[in-house]
Amino acid sequence: MQTILNYIDGELREPNAGEWLDSIEPATATPYARVPDSDNSDVAAAVDAAKRAFPSWSRTPAAERSRILLDIAARIDDQREALARAESIDNGKPISLARTVDVPRAAANFRFFATAILHTESESHRTDDVAINYTLRQPRGVAGLISPWNLPLYLFTWKVAPALATGNTAVAKPSEVTPMTAYLLSEICRDAGLPPGVLNVVHGLGPKVGEAMTLHPDVPTLSFTGGTATGARIGQNAAPLFKKLSLELGGKNPNLVFADADLDDAIETSIRSSFANQGQICLCGSRILVERPIYAEFVRRLVEGANALRIGDPLDDDTGFGALVSAPQLDKVKQYVDIAREEGATIECGGDAPTSLPDRVKSGYFFRPTVISGLGPTSRVNQEEIFGPVVTVAPFDREDEAIDIANSTAYGLSSTVWTQNLSRAHRVADRLAAGTVWVNTWMLRDLRVPFGGTRQSGVGREGGEEALRFFTEPKNVCIQYPLSDS
Ligand code: NAD
């Protein structure tokens, strides 16, 4: 059994109260590590350390901050295999996915923000011949960073990198469900010579550690990625304390396939956008709307593709589809499939656990990729986020109808549109309620673009310039300079 430790003031530490939680490997349903069940006092120590580190780190030249963050990126690359293995054990995802997506993207997050701070511009505004204004963008102090379990290292570093690059110090909390890669990152940061207190990682439960962070008066900035209900709770805590908030929340993303789409491409990518990471990516398309002339063929081939996914031990290089992250997550998925059945839906494939699994993982949290048809847009299955390997398919006849159905949930994170008609692509993209619209692709990410959701999918944007701005406070300096002597 491994032991995961907090990272506070440059040291790896046990939790103050000596309490621990089990970390479960989802593929085997057995504990593989113990993780700190930290409390208020650990958060207080982390915030104190971050406060002490702030004056020096915020004045460290950008080039030096950049050098250290690039060193962290290089170490993530060097430890790719170990990190990918840890993430696969922690999360249940296929190791090939962790190796090709999560870990390289975590290094890319550090590299992107480490170099972005070397190229920022600052604004100045001249007020006729009366004054010149210039804007200072200053780090805000201690940032509180809270991340979910689905892309543990990737989403954790997506927050840590811009916070630190812009000169903030941070207290960060990974999900208690998948703590291992954040722990390994702590070791990497320490070995890279990140000064003590610049990054502090406190492990533990949301209602204890997360809540203490959101309520702490000396954490003026909060960046959260997770569920919508948790985001609402954090908003309630943060509002009276006037904290600056970024909330990246849930989604119920539509995937619109028009009859003129490149069908091979649309089907191949839709299999990925439905079932990558067992459907546990906030950007997965969970409602597939297909124009009627191609509906039957699309569903047939989608089902064939889903059935062909190789379910198995996440640590096996050939596995394409792993375990769900936890027992509660598996129960939630089953409940929604039961609701679909009660509503008279057709289960086109999946709907239950796989029957043959390798011995090592036969007790794990597995559920087959599931395609459901026959449900109307107002069904709970089409309205509520399931966050698992379950997609619905439905035909549509008109573009307007497809857009209306696409926009009919409370969410607005991302959408995908498949068409060869350029006018339609622009028209539909313009009308979809979403922070990101992909056309003829999915999850293609450019770290410079604004990333986030509308409606109940979140508040604020991350990525590129948006992140640099979020983690800094603008200050206008106005200097009068009468150009004449009068
Ligand atoms: P969650 O909301 O349960 O937990 C997220 C984090 O918040 C965890 O670290 C958790 O410990 C912490 N937390 C829980 N209660 C808290 C509280 N009261 N105060 C402070 N922190 C608290 O979400 P999850 O189940 O870990 O992740 C799945 C959700 O995340 C899905 O809804 C998914 O759509 C969403 N998500 C969104 C994005 C995005 O970019 N919009 C990306 C990934 C995941």
Short mmCIF file of C-alpha atoms and ligand atoms in Angstrom, two decimals:
data_model
loop_
_atom_site.label_atom_id
_atom_site.label_comp_id
_atom_site.label_asym_id
_atom_site.label_seq_id
_atom_site.Cartn_x
_atom_site.Cartn_y
_atom_site.Cartn_z
CA MET A 1 0.00 0.00 0.00
CA GLN A 2 1.49 3.34 -1.04
CA THR A 3 1.19 6.50 1.04
CA ILE A 4 0.25 9.81 -0.54
CA LEU A 5 1.34 12.92 1.36
CA ASN A 6 0.38 16.57 1.41
CA TYR A 7 2.89 19.05 -0.02
CA ILE A 8 3.06 22.08 2.23
CA ASP A 9 5.81 24.69 2.46
CA GLY A 10 8.08 22.61 0.23
CA GLU A 11 7.74 19.46 2.38
CA LEU A 12 5.83 16.24 1.91
CA ARG A 13 3.80 15.90 5.11
CA GLU A 14 1.30 13.65 6.78
CA PRO A 15 -2.06 15.22 7.64
CA ASN A 16 -2.10 17.00 11.02
CA ALA A 17 -4.88 14.87 12.49
CA GLY A 18 -3.32 11.61 11.28
CA GLU A 19 -6.52 10.63 9.45
CA TRP A 20 -6.40 8.78 6.11
CA LEU A 21 -8.72 7.71 3.32
CA ASP A 22 -8.36 4.69 1.05
CA SER A 23 -7.56 5.25 -2.59
CA ILE A 24 -9.31 2.59 -4.62
CA GLU A 25 -8.06 1.22 -7.93
CA PRO A 26 -11.28 1.23 -10.02
CA ALA A 27 -10.22 -1.66 -12.23
CA THR A 28 -9.87 -4.00 -9.25
CA ALA A 29 -12.13 -2.29 -6.68
CA THR A 30 -9.36 -2.65 -4.09
CA PRO A 31 -7.43 -0.04 -2.08
CA TYR A 32 -3.96 0.59 -3.44
CA ALA A 33 -2.88 3.69 -1.49
CA ARG A 34 -3.83 5.76 1.53
CA VAL A 35 -4.40 9.45 1.04
CA PRO A 36 -4.54 12.21 3.68
CA ASP A 37 -8.00 12.98 5.03
CA SER A 38 -6.85 16.54 5.69
CA ASP A 39 -8.80 19.14 7.62
CA ASN A 40 -8.98 22.88 8.29
CA SER A 41 -5.62 22.92 10.04
CA ASP A 42 -3.79 21.48 7.00
CA VAL A 43 -5.49 24.05 4.76
CA ALA A 44 -4.54 26.82 7.20
CA ALA A 45 -0.89 25.68 7.16
CA ALA A 46 -0.90 25.56 3.37
CA VAL A 47 -2.42 29.04 3.07
CA ASP A 48 0.13 30.42 5.56
CA ALA A 49 2.97 28.90 3.55
CA ALA A 50 1.54 30.29 0.31
CA LYS A 51 1.15 33.74 1.88
CA ARG A 52 4.75 33.72 3.09
CA ALA A 53 6.00 32.66 -0.35
CA PHE A 54 3.97 35.25 -2.25
CA PRO A 55 6.09 38.42 -1.85
CA SER A 56 9.21 36.77 -3.17
CA TRP A 57 7.59 34.64 -5.90
CA SER A 58 5.50 37.52 -7.22
CA ARG A 59 8.68 39.59 -7.57
CA THR A 60 10.71 36.80 -9.12
CA PRO A 61 11.49 37.85 -12.71
CA ALA A 62 9.22 36.27 -15.29
CA ALA A 63 12.23 34.66 -16.96
CA GLU A 64 13.13 32.83 -13.74
CA ARG A 65 9.55 31.71 -13.07
CA SER A 66 9.46 30.52 -16.65
CA ARG A 67 12.72 28.57 -16.25
CA ILE A 68 11.41 26.66 -13.23
CA LEU A 69 8.06 25.90 -14.85
CA LEU A 70 9.79 24.67 -18.01
CA ASP A 71 11.92 22.42 -15.83
CA ILE A 72 8.73 20.99 -14.32
CA ALA A 73 7.39 20.38 -17.84
CA ALA A 74 10.58 18.56 -18.82
CA ARG A 75 10.39 16.36 -15.72
CA ILE A 76 6.76 15.48 -16.50
CA ASP A 77 7.92 14.40 -19.97
CA ASP A 78 10.78 12.39 -18.47
CA GLN A 79 8.42 10.63 -16.08
CA ARG A 80 5.72 10.06 -18.64
CA GLU A 81 5.52 6.31 -18.24
CA ALA A 82 5.36 6.40 -14.42
CA LEU A 83 2.76 9.17 -14.46
CA ALA A 84 0.67 7.40 -17.10
CA ARG A 85 0.72 4.21 -15.05
CA ALA A 86 -0.24 6.07 -11.88
CA GLU A 87 -3.10 7.84 -13.66
CA SER A 88 -4.35 4.60 -15.16
CA ILE A 89 -4.35 2.85 -11.76
CA ASP A 90 -5.92 5.86 -10.06
CA ASN A 91 -8.62 6.53 -12.60
CA GLY A 92 -9.30 3.31 -14.51
CA LYS A 93 -8.50 4.87 -17.87
CA PRO A 94 -6.55 2.96 -20.52
CA ILE A 95 -2.85 3.56 -20.04
CA SER A 96 -2.54 4.37 -23.75
CA LEU A 97 -4.86 7.35 -23.22
CA ALA A 98 -2.95 8.58 -20.18
CA ARG A 99 0.31 8.21 -22.08
CA THR A 100 -0.83 10.02 -25.23
CA VAL A 101 -3.25 12.62 -23.86
CA ASP A 102 -3.20 13.31 -20.13
CA VAL A 103 0.52 13.33 -19.43
CA PRO A 104 1.75 15.15 -22.57
CA ARG A 105 -0.99 17.73 -22.12
CA ALA A 106 0.03 18.28 -18.51
CA ALA A 107 3.58 19.05 -19.68
CA ALA A 108 2.12 21.25 -22.43
CA ASN A 109 0.15 23.24 -19.84
CA PHE A 110 3.35 24.14 -17.99
CA ARG A 111 5.24 24.85 -21.20
CA PHE A 112 2.46 27.01 -22.61
CA PHE A 113 2.09 29.29 -19.58
CA ALA A 114 5.83 29.33 -18.83
CA THR A 115 6.45 30.82 -22.26
CA ALA A 116 3.25 32.91 -22.45
CA ILE A 117 4.47 35.13 -19.61
CA LEU A 118 7.55 36.00 -21.67
CA HIS A 119 5.40 37.46 -24.43
CA THR A 120 2.61 39.37 -22.76
CA GLU A 121 1.74 42.88 -23.84
CA SER A 122 0.41 45.57 -21.56
CA GLU A 123 -2.15 48.19 -22.41
CA SER A 124 -1.90 51.94 -22.32
CA HIS A 125 -4.55 54.50 -23.18
CA ARG A 126 -3.85 58.09 -23.96
CA THR A 127 -6.60 60.52 -22.93
CA ASP A 128 -6.20 63.19 -25.60
CA ASP A 129 -3.28 65.39 -24.59
CA VAL A 130 -4.28 65.34 -20.94
CA ALA A 131 -3.08 62.06 -19.50
CA ILE A 132 -1.64 58.68 -20.18
CA ASN A 133 -3.09 55.56 -18.55
CA TYR A 134 -1.28 52.29 -18.30
CA THR A 135 -2.52 49.02 -16.90
CA LEU A 136 -0.54 46.92 -14.50
CA ARG A 137 -1.64 43.31 -14.22
CA GLN A 138 -0.54 42.07 -10.83
CA PRO A 139 -0.81 38.61 -9.28
CA ARG A 140 -3.65 38.40 -6.80
CA GLY A 141 -2.05 36.43 -3.95
CA VAL A 142 -2.96 32.90 -2.91
CA ALA A 143 -5.03 31.06 -5.51
CA GLY A 144 -7.28 28.19 -4.45
CA LEU A 145 -7.39 25.51 -7.16
CA ILE A 146 -9.86 22.62 -7.01
CA SER A 147 -9.98 19.91 -9.67
CA PRO A 148 -12.02 16.78 -10.52
CA TRP A 149 -11.13 13.12 -11.05
CA ASN A 150 -11.73 12.60 -14.76
CA LEU A 151 -8.50 14.06 -16.19
CA PRO A 152 -6.63 14.32 -12.90
CA LEU A 153 -3.18 15.54 -13.93
CA TYR A 154 -4.26 17.45 -17.00
CA LEU A 155 -6.93 19.56 -15.28
CA PHE A 156 -4.84 20.05 -12.14
CA THR A 157 -1.92 21.46 -14.13
CA TRP A 158 -4.31 23.51 -16.29
CA LYS A 159 -4.89 25.57 -13.14
CA VAL A 160 -1.53 25.30 -11.37
CA ALA A 161 0.53 26.41 -14.38
CA PRO A 162 -1.18 29.76 -15.13
CA ALA A 163 -1.58 30.59 -11.42
CA LEU A 164 2.13 30.14 -10.74
CA ALA A 165 3.32 31.58 -14.06
CA THR A 166 1.58 34.87 -13.34
CA GLY A 167 3.26 35.15 -9.92
CA ASN A 168 0.54 33.85 -7.63
CA THR A 169 1.18 31.19 -5.07
CA ALA A 170 -1.36 28.41 -4.71
CA VAL A 171 -3.13 25.94 -2.51
CA ALA A 172 -4.42 23.16 -4.72
CA LYS A 173 -6.75 20.27 -4.02
CA PRO A 174 -7.00 17.34 -6.42
CA SER A 175 -10.00 15.08 -6.29
CA GLU A 176 -9.83 12.63 -3.39
CA VAL A 177 -10.93 9.98 -5.90
CA THR A 178 -7.72 10.31 -7.98
CA PRO A 179 -4.95 11.86 -5.88
CA MET A 180 -1.86 10.01 -7.09
CA THR A 181 -0.64 12.13 -10.00
CA ALA A 182 -0.96 15.37 -8.00
CA TYR A 183 1.24 13.73 -5.36
CA LEU A 184 3.82 12.78 -7.98
CA LEU A 185 3.66 16.33 -9.31
CA SER A 186 4.46 17.60 -5.79
CA GLU A 187 7.67 15.57 -5.88
CA ILE A 188 8.48 16.90 -9.33
CA CYS A 189 7.96 20.52 -8.20
CA ARG A 190 10.16 20.01 -5.16
CA ASP A 191 12.89 18.37 -7.28
CA ALA A 192 12.69 21.17 -9.86
CA GLY A 193 13.53 23.71 -7.15
CA LEU A 194 10.15 25.41 -6.94
CA PRO A 195 10.58 27.57 -3.82
CA PRO A 196 8.78 26.29 -0.69
CA GLY A 197 5.20 27.46 -0.35
CA VAL A 198 4.73 28.50 -3.99
CA LEU A 199 2.60 25.42 -4.64
CA ASN A 200 0.91 23.59 -1.78
CA VAL A 201 -1.16 20.48 -2.37
CA VAL A 202 -3.70 19.47 0.27
CA HIS A 203 -5.43 16.13 -0.20
CA GLY A 204 -8.81 15.20 1.20
CA LEU A 205 -12.55 15.49 0.90
CA GLY A 206 -14.41 18.31 -0.81
CA PRO A 207 -16.67 19.20 2.12
CA LYS A 208 -13.61 19.42 4.43
CA VAL A 209 -10.58 20.59 2.44
CA GLY A 210 -12.37 22.20 -0.51
CA GLU A 211 -14.83 23.97 1.76
CA ALA A 212 -12.03 25.27 4.01
CA MET A 213 -10.26 26.66 0.94
CA THR A 214 -13.35 28.40 -0.40
CA LEU A 215 -14.10 29.93 3.02
CA HIS A 216 -10.54 31.00 3.83
CA PRO A 217 -10.35 34.82 3.87
CA ASP A 218 -6.76 34.81 2.55
CA VAL A 219 -7.57 32.94 -0.66
CA PRO A 220 -8.99 35.70 -2.89
CA THR A 221 -9.00 33.69 -6.13
CA LEU A 222 -10.78 30.38 -6.71
CA SER A 223 -10.56 28.27 -9.82
CA PHE A 224 -12.82 25.23 -9.75
CA THR A 225 -13.54 22.44 -12.19
CA GLY A 226 -16.15 19.88 -11.22
CA GLY A 227 -19.86 19.28 -10.97
CA THR A 228 -22.52 21.97 -11.29
CA ALA A 229 -23.97 21.40 -7.80
CA THR A 230 -20.51 21.76 -6.23
CA GLY A 231 -19.93 24.90 -8.30
CA ALA A 232 -23.15 26.40 -6.93
CA ARG A 233 -22.06 25.62 -3.39
CA ILE A 234 -18.66 27.23 -3.96
CA GLY A 235 -20.36 30.28 -5.44
CA GLN A 236 -22.46 30.62 -2.27
CA ASN A 237 -19.37 30.44 -0.08
CA ALA A 238 -17.29 32.76 -2.20
CA ALA A 239 -19.79 35.55 -2.92
CA PRO A 240 -19.89 37.18 0.55
CA LEU A 241 -16.09 37.12 0.62
CA PHE A 242 -15.92 38.79 -2.84
CA LYS A 243 -13.60 36.17 -4.26
CA LYS A 244 -12.77 36.09 -7.93
CA LEU A 245 -14.26 32.88 -9.32
CA SER A 246 -13.82 30.66 -12.31
CA LEU A 247 -16.24 27.74 -12.45
CA GLU A 248 -15.85 25.01 -15.09
CA LEU A 249 -18.83 22.74 -14.61
CA GLY A 250 -20.84 19.92 -16.15
CA GLY A 251 -22.20 19.44 -19.64
CA LYS A 252 -24.73 17.55 -21.73
CA ASN A 253 -23.10 18.11 -25.06
CA PRO A 254 -24.95 17.61 -28.35
CA ASN A 255 -23.33 16.05 -31.40
CA LEU A 256 -25.18 17.09 -34.61
CA VAL A 257 -24.62 14.95 -37.69
CA PHE A 258 -26.05 16.28 -40.95
CA ALA A 259 -26.72 14.06 -43.96
CA ASP A 260 -23.94 15.72 -45.97
CA ALA A 261 -21.27 14.84 -43.36
CA ASP A 262 -18.24 12.74 -44.15
CA LEU A 263 -19.85 9.70 -42.58
CA ASP A 264 -16.70 7.64 -42.00
CA ASP A 265 -15.07 10.51 -40.17
CA ALA A 266 -18.24 11.43 -38.26
CA ILE A 267 -18.74 7.87 -37.04
CA GLU A 268 -15.12 7.21 -36.12
CA THR A 269 -14.88 10.47 -34.17
CA SER A 270 -18.31 10.04 -32.59
CA ILE A 271 -17.19 6.71 -31.14
CA ARG A 272 -14.31 8.58 -29.51
CA SER A 273 -16.37 11.58 -28.45
CA SER A 274 -18.93 9.23 -26.88
CA PHE A 275 -16.68 6.72 -25.17
CA ALA A 276 -13.18 8.14 -24.66
CA ASN A 277 -12.20 7.76 -21.00
CA GLN A 278 -15.39 5.68 -20.62
CA GLY A 279 -17.45 8.78 -21.46
CA GLN A 280 -16.02 10.59 -18.45
CA ILE A 281 -14.76 13.69 -20.22
CA CYS A 282 -16.76 16.86 -19.68
CA LEU A 283 -16.56 17.45 -23.46
CA CYS A 284 -17.95 14.06 -24.49
CA GLY A 285 -20.96 14.32 -26.76
CA SER A 286 -23.74 12.47 -24.98
CA ARG A 287 -26.70 13.33 -27.22
CA ILE A 288 -26.21 12.41 -30.87
CA LEU A 289 -28.72 13.95 -33.26
CA VAL A 290 -28.59 12.52 -36.78
CA GLU A 291 -30.38 13.79 -39.90
CA ARG A 292 -32.98 11.21 -40.82
CA PRO A 293 -31.66 10.01 -44.24
CA ILE A 294 -28.46 8.69 -42.63
CA TYR A 295 -29.87 7.85 -39.21
CA ALA A 296 -30.22 4.07 -39.61
CA GLU A 297 -26.75 3.63 -41.11
CA PHE A 298 -25.18 5.92 -38.52
CA VAL A 299 -26.71 4.03 -35.59
CA ARG A 300 -25.76 0.65 -37.06
CA ARG A 301 -22.13 1.67 -37.52
CA LEU A 302 -21.93 3.51 -34.17
CA VAL A 303 -23.13 0.36 -32.44
CA GLU A 304 -20.63 -1.76 -34.38
CA GLY A 305 -17.84 0.62 -33.31
CA ALA A 306 -18.98 0.64 -29.68
CA ASN A 307 -19.12 -3.15 -29.58
CA ALA A 308 -15.63 -3.33 -31.09
CA LEU A 309 -14.01 -1.26 -28.34
CA ARG A 310 -11.54 -3.40 -26.50
CA ILE A 311 -12.65 -3.51 -22.85
CA GLY A 312 -10.00 -4.75 -20.48
CA ASP A 313 -7.31 -4.12 -17.91
CA PRO A 314 -6.48 -0.40 -18.11
CA LEU A 315 -2.81 -1.27 -17.65
CA ASP A 316 -2.81 -3.39 -20.79
CA ASP A 317 -1.40 -1.43 -23.75
CA ASP A 318 -4.11 -2.80 -26.06
CA THR A 319 -7.07 -1.78 -23.91
CA GLY A 320 -9.24 0.90 -25.50
CA PHE A 321 -11.94 1.11 -22.84
CA GLY A 322 -11.27 0.83 -19.10
CA ALA A 323 -13.15 0.96 -15.82
CA LEU A 324 -15.45 3.67 -14.50
CA VAL A 325 -13.83 5.70 -11.79
CA SER A 326 -15.76 4.53 -8.72
CA ALA A 327 -18.65 2.47 -7.38
CA PRO A 328 -20.93 5.54 -7.00
CA GLN A 329 -20.19 6.53 -10.61
CA LEU A 330 -21.03 3.01 -11.81
CA ASP A 331 -24.29 3.08 -9.81
CA LYS A 332 -25.21 6.42 -11.32
CA VAL A 333 -24.70 5.09 -14.85
CA LYS A 334 -26.82 2.00 -14.10
CA GLN A 335 -29.59 4.16 -12.67
CA TYR A 336 -29.82 6.22 -15.85
CA VAL A 337 -29.93 3.10 -18.01
CA ASP A 338 -32.77 1.84 -15.78
CA ILE A 339 -34.60 5.14 -16.28
CA ALA A 340 -34.17 4.76 -20.05
CA ARG A 341 -35.63 1.25 -19.90
CA GLU A 342 -38.57 2.44 -17.78
CA GLU A 343 -39.24 5.15 -20.36
CA GLY A 344 -39.46 2.49 -23.08
CA ALA A 345 -36.12 3.21 -24.76
CA THR A 346 -34.30 0.74 -26.97
CA ILE A 347 -30.84 -0.25 -25.71
CA GLU A 348 -29.00 -0.54 -29.03
CA CYS A 349 -25.88 -1.92 -27.34
CA GLY A 350 -24.33 -2.21 -23.88
CA GLY A 351 -26.58 -1.47 -20.94
CA ASP A 352 -24.76 -3.85 -18.64
CA ALA A 353 -21.36 -5.02 -17.41
CA PRO A 354 -19.01 -6.94 -19.72
CA THR A 355 -19.10 -10.68 -19.10
CA SER A 356 -15.50 -11.62 -19.83
CA LEU A 357 -12.73 -9.66 -18.20
CA PRO A 358 -9.15 -10.60 -17.37
CA ASP A 359 -8.84 -12.16 -13.91
CA ARG A 360 -6.98 -9.21 -12.38
CA VAL A 361 -9.86 -6.82 -13.10
CA LYS A 362 -12.94 -9.03 -12.94
CA SER A 363 -14.26 -7.25 -9.83
CA GLY A 364 -13.70 -3.74 -11.21
CA TYR A 365 -16.21 -1.01 -12.02
CA PHE A 366 -16.81 -1.88 -15.67
CA PHE A 367 -19.83 -1.02 -17.81
CA ARG A 368 -20.13 -1.59 -21.56
CA PRO A 369 -20.37 1.31 -24.01
CA THR A 370 -24.08 1.96 -24.29
CA VAL A 371 -26.14 3.47 -27.11
CA ILE A 372 -29.79 4.27 -26.40
CA SER A 373 -32.51 5.24 -28.88
CA GLY A 374 -36.19 6.06 -28.64
CA LEU A 375 -36.08 8.82 -26.01
CA GLY A 376 -37.50 12.31 -26.47
CA PRO A 377 -35.42 15.42 -25.78
CA THR A 378 -37.13 16.04 -22.43
CA SER A 379 -36.26 12.63 -20.99
CA ARG A 380 -34.07 12.87 -17.88
CA VAL A 381 -31.51 10.78 -19.75
CA ASN A 382 -31.31 13.58 -22.34
CA GLN A 383 -31.39 16.43 -19.84
CA GLU A 384 -29.13 15.40 -16.95
CA GLU A 385 -25.40 14.83 -17.01
CA ILE A 386 -24.62 11.13 -16.67
CA PHE A 387 -20.85 11.36 -17.12
CA GLY A 388 -20.36 7.80 -18.24
CA PRO A 389 -20.33 5.59 -21.34
CA VAL A 390 -23.95 6.25 -22.27
CA VAL A 391 -25.10 8.16 -25.36
CA THR A 392 -28.52 8.65 -26.85
CA VAL A 393 -29.24 8.79 -30.57
CA ALA A 394 -32.24 10.44 -32.21
CA PRO A 395 -33.17 11.43 -35.75
CA PHE A 396 -34.05 14.97 -36.85
CA ASP A 397 -35.59 16.38 -40.03
CA ARG A 398 -34.73 20.09 -40.01
CA GLU A 399 -31.74 22.20 -39.05
CA ASP A 400 -33.87 24.42 -36.78
CA GLU A 401 -35.25 21.40 -35.00
CA ALA A 402 -31.74 20.04 -34.37
CA ILE A 403 -30.57 23.37 -32.97
CA ASP A 404 -33.61 23.64 -30.70
CA ILE A 405 -33.05 20.16 -29.31
CA ALA A 406 -29.31 20.82 -28.94
CA ASN A 407 -30.02 23.96 -26.92
CA SER A 408 -32.80 22.42 -24.81
CA THR A 409 -30.75 21.51 -21.71
CA ALA A 410 -29.59 23.72 -18.85
CA TYR A 411 -25.97 23.24 -19.92
CA GLY A 412 -23.77 24.84 -22.55
CA LEU A 413 -20.24 23.46 -22.51
CA SER A 414 -19.44 22.16 -25.99
CA SER A 415 -21.09 20.96 -29.19
CA THR A 416 -19.98 19.11 -32.29
CA VAL A 417 -21.34 19.67 -35.80
CA TRP A 418 -20.74 17.35 -38.75
CA THR A 419 -21.42 18.84 -42.19
CA GLN A 420 -19.61 19.54 -45.45
CA ASN A 421 -21.71 22.66 -45.99
CA LEU A 422 -19.63 25.65 -44.96
CA SER A 423 -22.58 28.03 -44.68
CA ARG A 424 -24.42 25.60 -42.47
CA ALA A 425 -21.33 25.09 -40.30
CA HIS A 426 -21.09 28.82 -39.56
CA ARG A 427 -24.84 29.26 -39.18
CA VAL A 428 -25.29 26.36 -36.76
CA ALA A 429 -22.15 27.20 -34.78
CA ASP A 430 -23.45 30.71 -34.30
CA ARG A 431 -26.74 29.48 -32.85
CA LEU A 432 -25.55 26.73 -30.53
CA ALA A 433 -25.44 27.61 -26.83
CA ALA A 434 -21.94 26.41 -26.00
CA GLY A 435 -18.53 27.69 -25.01
CA THR A 436 -16.90 25.60 -27.75
CA VAL A 437 -18.32 24.37 -31.05
CA TRP A 438 -16.25 21.81 -32.95
CA VAL A 439 -16.96 21.39 -36.66
CA ASN A 440 -15.89 18.08 -38.25
CA THR A 441 -13.62 17.32 -35.30
CA TRP A 442 -13.73 16.81 -31.55
CA MET A 443 -11.52 17.80 -28.63
CA LEU A 444 -8.97 19.48 -30.83
CA ARG A 445 -7.45 21.92 -28.36
CA ASP A 446 -5.39 25.05 -28.92
CA LEU A 447 -4.30 26.31 -25.52
CA ARG A 448 -4.62 29.93 -26.66
CA VAL A 449 -8.39 29.87 -27.13
CA PRO A 450 -10.93 30.72 -24.41
CA PHE A 451 -12.22 27.56 -22.80
CA GLY A 452 -15.33 27.20 -20.67
CA GLY A 453 -19.08 26.95 -20.69
CA THR A 454 -22.25 29.00 -20.62
CA ARG A 455 -25.38 28.57 -18.50
CA GLN A 456 -24.96 25.80 -15.90
CA SER A 457 -21.69 24.73 -17.50
CA GLY A 458 -19.85 27.51 -15.80
CA VAL A 459 -18.79 31.06 -15.25
CA GLY A 460 -15.67 32.56 -16.75
CA ARG A 461 -13.15 31.20 -19.20
CA GLU A 462 -9.80 29.50 -18.84
CA GLY A 463 -7.04 29.08 -21.40
CA GLY A 464 -4.55 31.47 -22.98
CA GLU A 465 -5.03 35.16 -22.38
CA GLU A 466 -8.21 34.48 -20.37
CA ALA A 467 -6.22 32.56 -17.75
CA LEU A 468 -3.47 35.15 -17.59
CA ARG A 469 -6.13 37.76 -16.96
CA PHE A 470 -8.06 35.67 -14.48
CA PHE A 471 -5.07 35.18 -12.22
CA THR A 472 -4.05 38.84 -12.30
CA GLU A 473 -5.68 42.04 -11.09
CA PRO A 474 -5.67 45.01 -13.42
CA LYS A 475 -4.59 48.30 -11.93
CA ASN A 476 -4.85 51.48 -13.94
CA VAL A 477 -2.24 54.17 -13.39
CA CYS A 478 -3.33 57.53 -14.74
CA ILE A 479 -0.66 60.22 -15.08
CA GLN A 480 -1.60 63.68 -16.09
CA TYR A 481 0.78 65.24 -18.61
CA PRO A 482 -0.37 68.53 -19.95
CA LEU A 483 1.45 68.86 -23.25
CA SER A 484 1.25 72.63 -23.20
CA ASP A 485 2.85 74.85 -20.55
CA SER A 486 -0.39 76.65 -19.81
P1 NAD B 1 -17.16 17.21 -7.94
O1 NAD B 1 -17.85 18.51 -8.05
O2 NAD B 1 -17.77 16.15 -7.12
O3 NAD B 1 -15.68 17.40 -7.34
C1 NAD B 1 -14.75 18.27 -7.94
C2 NAD B 1 -13.79 18.73 -6.88
O4 NAD B 1 -14.49 19.55 -5.95
C3 NAD B 1 -13.15 17.61 -6.08
O5 NAD B 1 -11.81 17.94 -5.81
C4 NAD B 1 -13.98 17.61 -4.81
O6 NAD B 1 -13.28 17.09 -3.70
C5 NAD B 1 -14.24 19.09 -4.64
N1 NAD B 1 -15.40 19.42 -3.79
C6 NAD B 1 -16.48 18.67 -3.53
N2 NAD B 1 -17.31 19.33 -2.70
C7 NAD B 1 -16.74 20.52 -2.44
C8 NAD B 1 -17.12 21.65 -1.67
N3 NAD B 1 -18.25 21.69 -0.96
N4 NAD B 1 -16.30 22.73 -1.65
C9 NAD B 1 -15.16 22.73 -2.37
N5 NAD B 1 -14.74 21.69 -3.10
C10 NAD B 1 -15.53 20.59 -3.15
O7 NAD B 1 -16.89 16.73 -9.44
P2 NAD B 1 -16.24 15.37 -9.90
O8 NAD B 1 -17.26 14.30 -9.69
O9 NAD B 1 -14.89 15.23 -9.31
O10 NAD B 1 -16.04 15.63 -11.45
C11 NAD B 1 -17.03 15.40 -12.40
C12 NAD B 1 -17.69 16.69 -12.82
O11 NAD B 1 -16.71 17.62 -13.28
C13 NAD B 1 -18.64 16.50 -13.97
O12 NAD B 1 -19.81 17.25 -13.72
C14 NAD B 1 -17.89 17.08 -15.15
O13 NAD B 1 -18.69 17.56 -16.19
C15 NAD B 1 -17.15 18.20 -14.50
N6 NAD B 1 -16.01 18.61 -15.31
C16 NAD B 1 -16.06 19.82 -15.95
C17 NAD B 1 -15.01 20.22 -16.76
C18 NAD B 1 -15.03 21.54 -17.48
O14 NAD B 1 -14.01 21.94 -17.99
N7 NAD B 1 -16.16 22.22 -17.55
C19 NAD B 1 -13.89 19.39 -16.90
C20 NAD B 1 -13.88 18.17 -16.23
C21 NAD B 1 -14.94 17.79 -15.43
#
